[in-house]
Coordinates of C-alpha atoms in Angstrom, one line a residue:
Chain B
G238 CA -5.6 22.7 -12.0
E239 CA -4.9 19.0 -12.2
D240 CA -7.4 16.6 -11.0
V241 CA -7.5 12.8 -11.5
E242 CA -10.9 10.9 -10.5
Q243 CA -11.8 7.4 -10.2
S244 CA -14.4 5.4 -8.6
L245 CA -13.5 4.1 -5.1
F246 CA -14.8 0.4 -5.3
L247 CA -15.3 -2.4 -7.8
S248 CA -16.3 -5.9 -7.1
V249 CA -16.1 -8.7 -9.7
R250 CA -16.1 -12.7 -9.7
E251 CA -13.0 -14.6 -10.3
G252 CA -12.6 -15.4 -14.0
D253 CA -14.6 -12.1 -15.2
S254 CA -12.9 -9.0 -16.8
S255 CA -12.6 -6.0 -14.5
V256 CA -12.7 -2.5 -16.0
I257 CA -11.4 0.5 -13.8
N258 CA -12.0 4.0 -15.1
C259 CA -10.3 7.2 -14.5
T260 CA -11.0 10.8 -15.7
Y261 CA -8.5 13.6 -15.8
T262 CA -8.7 17.1 -16.4
D263 CA -5.3 18.4 -17.6
S264 CA -5.4 18.2 -21.4
S265 CA -1.6 18.7 -21.6
S266 CA -1.0 15.3 -19.8
T267 CA 1.8 13.6 -21.4
Y268 CA 2.1 10.3 -19.6
L269 CA -0.7 8.3 -17.8
Y270 CA -0.2 5.5 -15.5
W271 CA -1.7 2.6 -13.6
Y272 CA -0.3 1.6 -10.4
K273 CA -1.2 -1.3 -8.1
Q274 CA -0.9 -1.3 -4.4
E275 CA -1.4 -4.5 -2.4
P276 CA -2.0 -4.4 1.4
G277 CA 0.8 -3.1 3.4
A278 CA 2.9 -2.4 0.4
G279 CA 4.1 0.5 -1.8
L280 CA 2.8 1.3 -5.1
Q281 CA 4.0 -0.7 -8.0
L282 CA 3.9 0.6 -11.6
L283 CA 1.7 -1.8 -13.5
T284 CA 1.6 -0.2 -17.0
Y285 CA 1.8 3.4 -18.6
I286 CA 0.5 4.9 -21.8
F287 CA 1.9 7.9 -23.7
S288 CA -0.8 10.6 -24.7
N289 CA -0.2 10.0 -28.4
M290 CA -1.5 6.3 -28.1
D291 CA -5.0 5.3 -27.8
M292 CA -4.4 1.6 -26.7
K293 CA -1.8 -0.5 -25.0
Q294 CA -2.0 -4.3 -24.3
D295 CA 0.3 -6.2 -22.0
Q296 CA -0.8 -9.7 -21.3
R297 CA -4.0 -9.6 -19.3
L298 CA -4.0 -5.7 -19.0
T299 CA -5.6 -3.4 -21.6
V300 CA -5.5 0.4 -21.3
L301 CA -7.7 2.4 -23.2
L302 CA -7.1 6.3 -23.7
N303 CA -9.8 8.6 -25.0
K304 CA -7.9 11.9 -25.1
K305 CA -11.0 13.7 -26.3
D306 CA -13.0 12.8 -23.2
K307 CA -9.8 12.7 -21.0
H308 CA -10.8 9.2 -20.0
L309 CA -8.5 6.4 -19.2
S310 CA -9.4 2.8 -18.4
L311 CA -7.7 -0.3 -17.3
R312 CA -9.2 -3.7 -18.2
I313 CA -7.9 -6.9 -16.4
A314 CA -8.9 -10.0 -18.4
D315 CA -9.9 -13.3 -16.3
T316 CA -9.5 -11.5 -13.1
Q317 CA -8.0 -13.6 -10.3
T318 CA -8.2 -13.3 -6.5
G319 CA -4.4 -12.1 -6.5
D320 CA -5.5 -9.1 -8.6
S321 CA -7.5 -7.8 -5.3
A322 CA -5.7 -4.6 -4.7
I323 CA -6.0 -0.8 -4.9
Y324 CA -5.5 0.6 -8.5
F325 CA -4.2 4.1 -8.9
C326 CA -4.6 6.3 -11.9
A327 CA -2.0 8.9 -12.4
E328 CA -1.1 11.5 -14.9
S329 CA 2.0 13.7 -15.5
I330 CA 3.3 16.5 -17.7
S331 CA 6.6 16.4 -19.2
E332 CA 8.5 19.5 -17.5
T333 CA 11.6 20.9 -18.7
G334 CA 14.6 19.6 -16.6
G335 CA 12.9 16.2 -16.3
S336 CA 10.7 16.6 -13.3
Y337 CA 8.0 14.0 -13.6
I338 CA 5.7 14.5 -10.6
P339 CA 2.5 12.5 -11.2
T340 CA -0.9 13.5 -9.9
F341 CA -2.6 10.4 -8.5
G342 CA -6.3 9.6 -8.1
R343 CA -7.7 8.3 -4.8
G344 CA -7.4 4.8 -6.0
T345 CA -10.0 2.1 -6.9
S346 CA -10.2 -0.9 -4.5
L347 CA -10.8 -4.0 -6.5
I348 CA -12.3 -6.9 -4.7
V349 CA -12.4 -10.3 -6.5
H350 CA -14.8 -12.8 -5.3
P351 CA -13.9 -16.6 -5.6
Chain G
G1279 CA 18.8 -4.5 -1.3
A1280 CA 17.2 -4.2 -4.8
G1281 CA 14.3 -2.1 -3.9
V1282 CA 13.3 1.2 -2.0
S1283 CA 13.4 0.7 1.6
Q1284 CA 11.8 2.9 4.3
S1285 CA 12.3 2.9 8.2
P1286 CA 10.6 2.6 10.5
S1287 CA 7.6 0.6 9.1
N1288 CA 5.3 1.9 11.7
K1289 CA 5.7 4.9 14.1
V1290 CA 3.5 6.0 16.9
T1291 CA 4.1 9.3 18.5
E1292 CA 2.5 11.8 20.8
K1293 CA 1.0 15.1 19.5
G1294 CA 3.6 17.8 19.6
K1295 CA 6.6 15.4 19.2
D1296 CA 9.1 15.6 16.4
V1297 CA 9.4 12.6 14.1
E1298 CA 12.0 11.5 11.3
L1299 CA 11.4 9.1 8.6
R1300 CA 14.0 7.6 6.5
C1301 CA 14.2 6.4 2.8
D1302 CA 16.9 4.5 1.2
P1303 CA 16.3 4.8 -2.6
I1304 CA 17.5 2.3 -5.4
S1305 CA 21.3 2.6 -5.9
G1306 CA 21.8 4.9 -8.9
H1307 CA 18.5 6.5 -8.9
T1308 CA 18.9 10.3 -8.8
A1309 CA 15.4 11.4 -8.5
L1310 CA 13.6 11.0 -5.0
Y1311 CA 9.9 11.8 -4.1
W1312 CA 8.0 12.0 -0.8
Y1313 CA 4.3 11.4 -0.9
R1314 CA 1.7 11.2 1.9
Q1315 CA -1.4 8.8 1.6
S1316 CA -4.1 9.5 4.0
L1317 CA -7.1 7.1 4.6
G1318 CA -9.4 7.2 1.4
Q1319 CA -7.3 9.8 -0.2
G1320 CA -4.9 9.7 -3.1
L1321 CA -1.3 10.3 -2.9
E1322 CA -0.4 13.8 -2.0
F1323 CA 3.0 15.0 -3.2
L1324 CA 5.3 16.4 -0.7
I1325 CA 8.7 17.0 -2.0
Y1326 CA 11.0 16.2 -4.9
F1327 CA 14.9 15.9 -5.1
Q1328 CA 16.9 15.5 -8.4
G1329 CA 20.6 15.4 -8.2
N1330 CA 22.4 18.4 -6.9
S1331 CA 19.3 20.8 -7.9
A1332 CA 17.3 22.6 -5.4
P1333 CA 14.4 20.4 -4.1
D1334 CA 10.9 21.1 -5.3
K1335 CA 9.1 21.8 -1.9
S1336 CA 5.9 22.7 -3.4
G1337 CA 3.8 20.1 -1.9
L1338 CA 5.1 20.5 1.8
P1339 CA 1.7 21.2 3.7
S1340 CA 3.3 23.5 6.5
D1341 CA 6.8 24.6 7.7
R1342 CA 6.6 22.0 10.2
F1343 CA 7.5 19.7 7.3
S1344 CA 11.3 19.6 6.0
A1345 CA 13.4 17.0 4.2
E1346 CA 17.0 16.5 3.3
R1347 CA 18.8 14.3 1.0
T1348 CA 22.5 13.5 2.0
G1349 CA 25.0 12.7 -0.6
G1350 CA 22.5 12.2 -3.2
S1351 CA 21.3 9.0 -1.7
V1352 CA 19.4 8.7 1.6
S1353 CA 16.7 11.0 2.5
T1354 CA 15.0 11.9 5.8
L1355 CA 11.6 13.5 6.1
T1356 CA 11.2 15.5 9.4
I1357 CA 8.0 16.5 10.8
Q1358 CA 8.1 18.8 13.8
R1359 CA 5.5 19.4 16.5
T1360 CA 3.2 16.5 15.1
Q1361 CA -0.5 17.1 14.9
Q1362 CA -3.2 14.3 14.7
E1363 CA -3.8 15.5 11.2
D1364 CA -0.3 14.1 10.1
S1365 CA -1.3 10.6 10.7
A1366 CA -0.9 8.9 7.5
V1367 CA 1.3 6.5 5.4
Y1368 CA 4.4 8.3 4.0
L1369 CA 5.7 6.9 0.8
C1370 CA 9.0 7.3 -0.7
A1371 CA 9.8 6.6 -4.4
S1372 CA 12.9 6.9 -6.5
S1373 CA 13.4 6.9 -10.3
L1374 CA 16.1 7.5 -13.0
V1375 CA 15.8 10.8 -14.7
G1376 CA 15.6 11.1 -18.5
H1377 CA 13.6 8.9 -20.9
E1378 CA 12.6 6.4 -18.0
A1379 CA 11.9 9.0 -15.4
Y1380 CA 8.1 8.1 -15.3
E1381 CA 9.0 4.7 -13.7
Q1382 CA 8.8 5.4 -10.1
Y1383 CA 9.6 2.7 -7.7
F1384 CA 7.9 2.9 -4.4
G1385 CA 9.1 1.8 -1.0
P1386 CA 6.6 0.0 1.4
G1387 CA 5.9 3.3 3.4
T1388 CA 6.0 4.2 7.1
R1389 CA 2.7 4.4 8.8
L1390 CA 2.7 7.4 11.2
T1391 CA 0.2 7.5 14.0
V1392 CA -0.1 10.6 16.1
T1393 CA -2.0 10.1 19.3

């Protein structure tokens, strides 16, 4: 079955880099995502990576995918207090008919100290 | 509005009562999803609507839960005879289907508290 796991908490100082890790079990995953949830808000897609890629960079965000180990990470450079939020890892498999229903991890609470 | 909206934002109900939660997806999005987020848990998939196809109800936890989507737009999630374990944040998301189907846009959620 599908399972996505991530650590529950991460605390960093402002200006440092944050690395949030995620592991998944389904080797047929096609898409892997990182979502951000700020207090009282819904989830916002931050970035995604296709399973045939091993890295994607978007401004301060770097996603690394190790398909062999089924390990996904999100690195946030120069972390700011505004980055404090819950970060969800998710994966989905391309289904016939276009049904993309992701499986989400429990979320990592990132706390950024000034 | 430009985003997904949900109402009410908060709902407190007594055990045994029925509740209805509403979702207005982004105009033109044919796919609509309902999730449940319990404290300390990830998102639990509940139900998925895509156009005129039969909905995927595989995530509904019991027959007390049902949802409908009228006219391919607004969706209502109904929970009958609510129980305390139904307390959670209920999130709705919508997306275009096809190449960009993976980009789900989420609403702010409805926080349901069953007393």
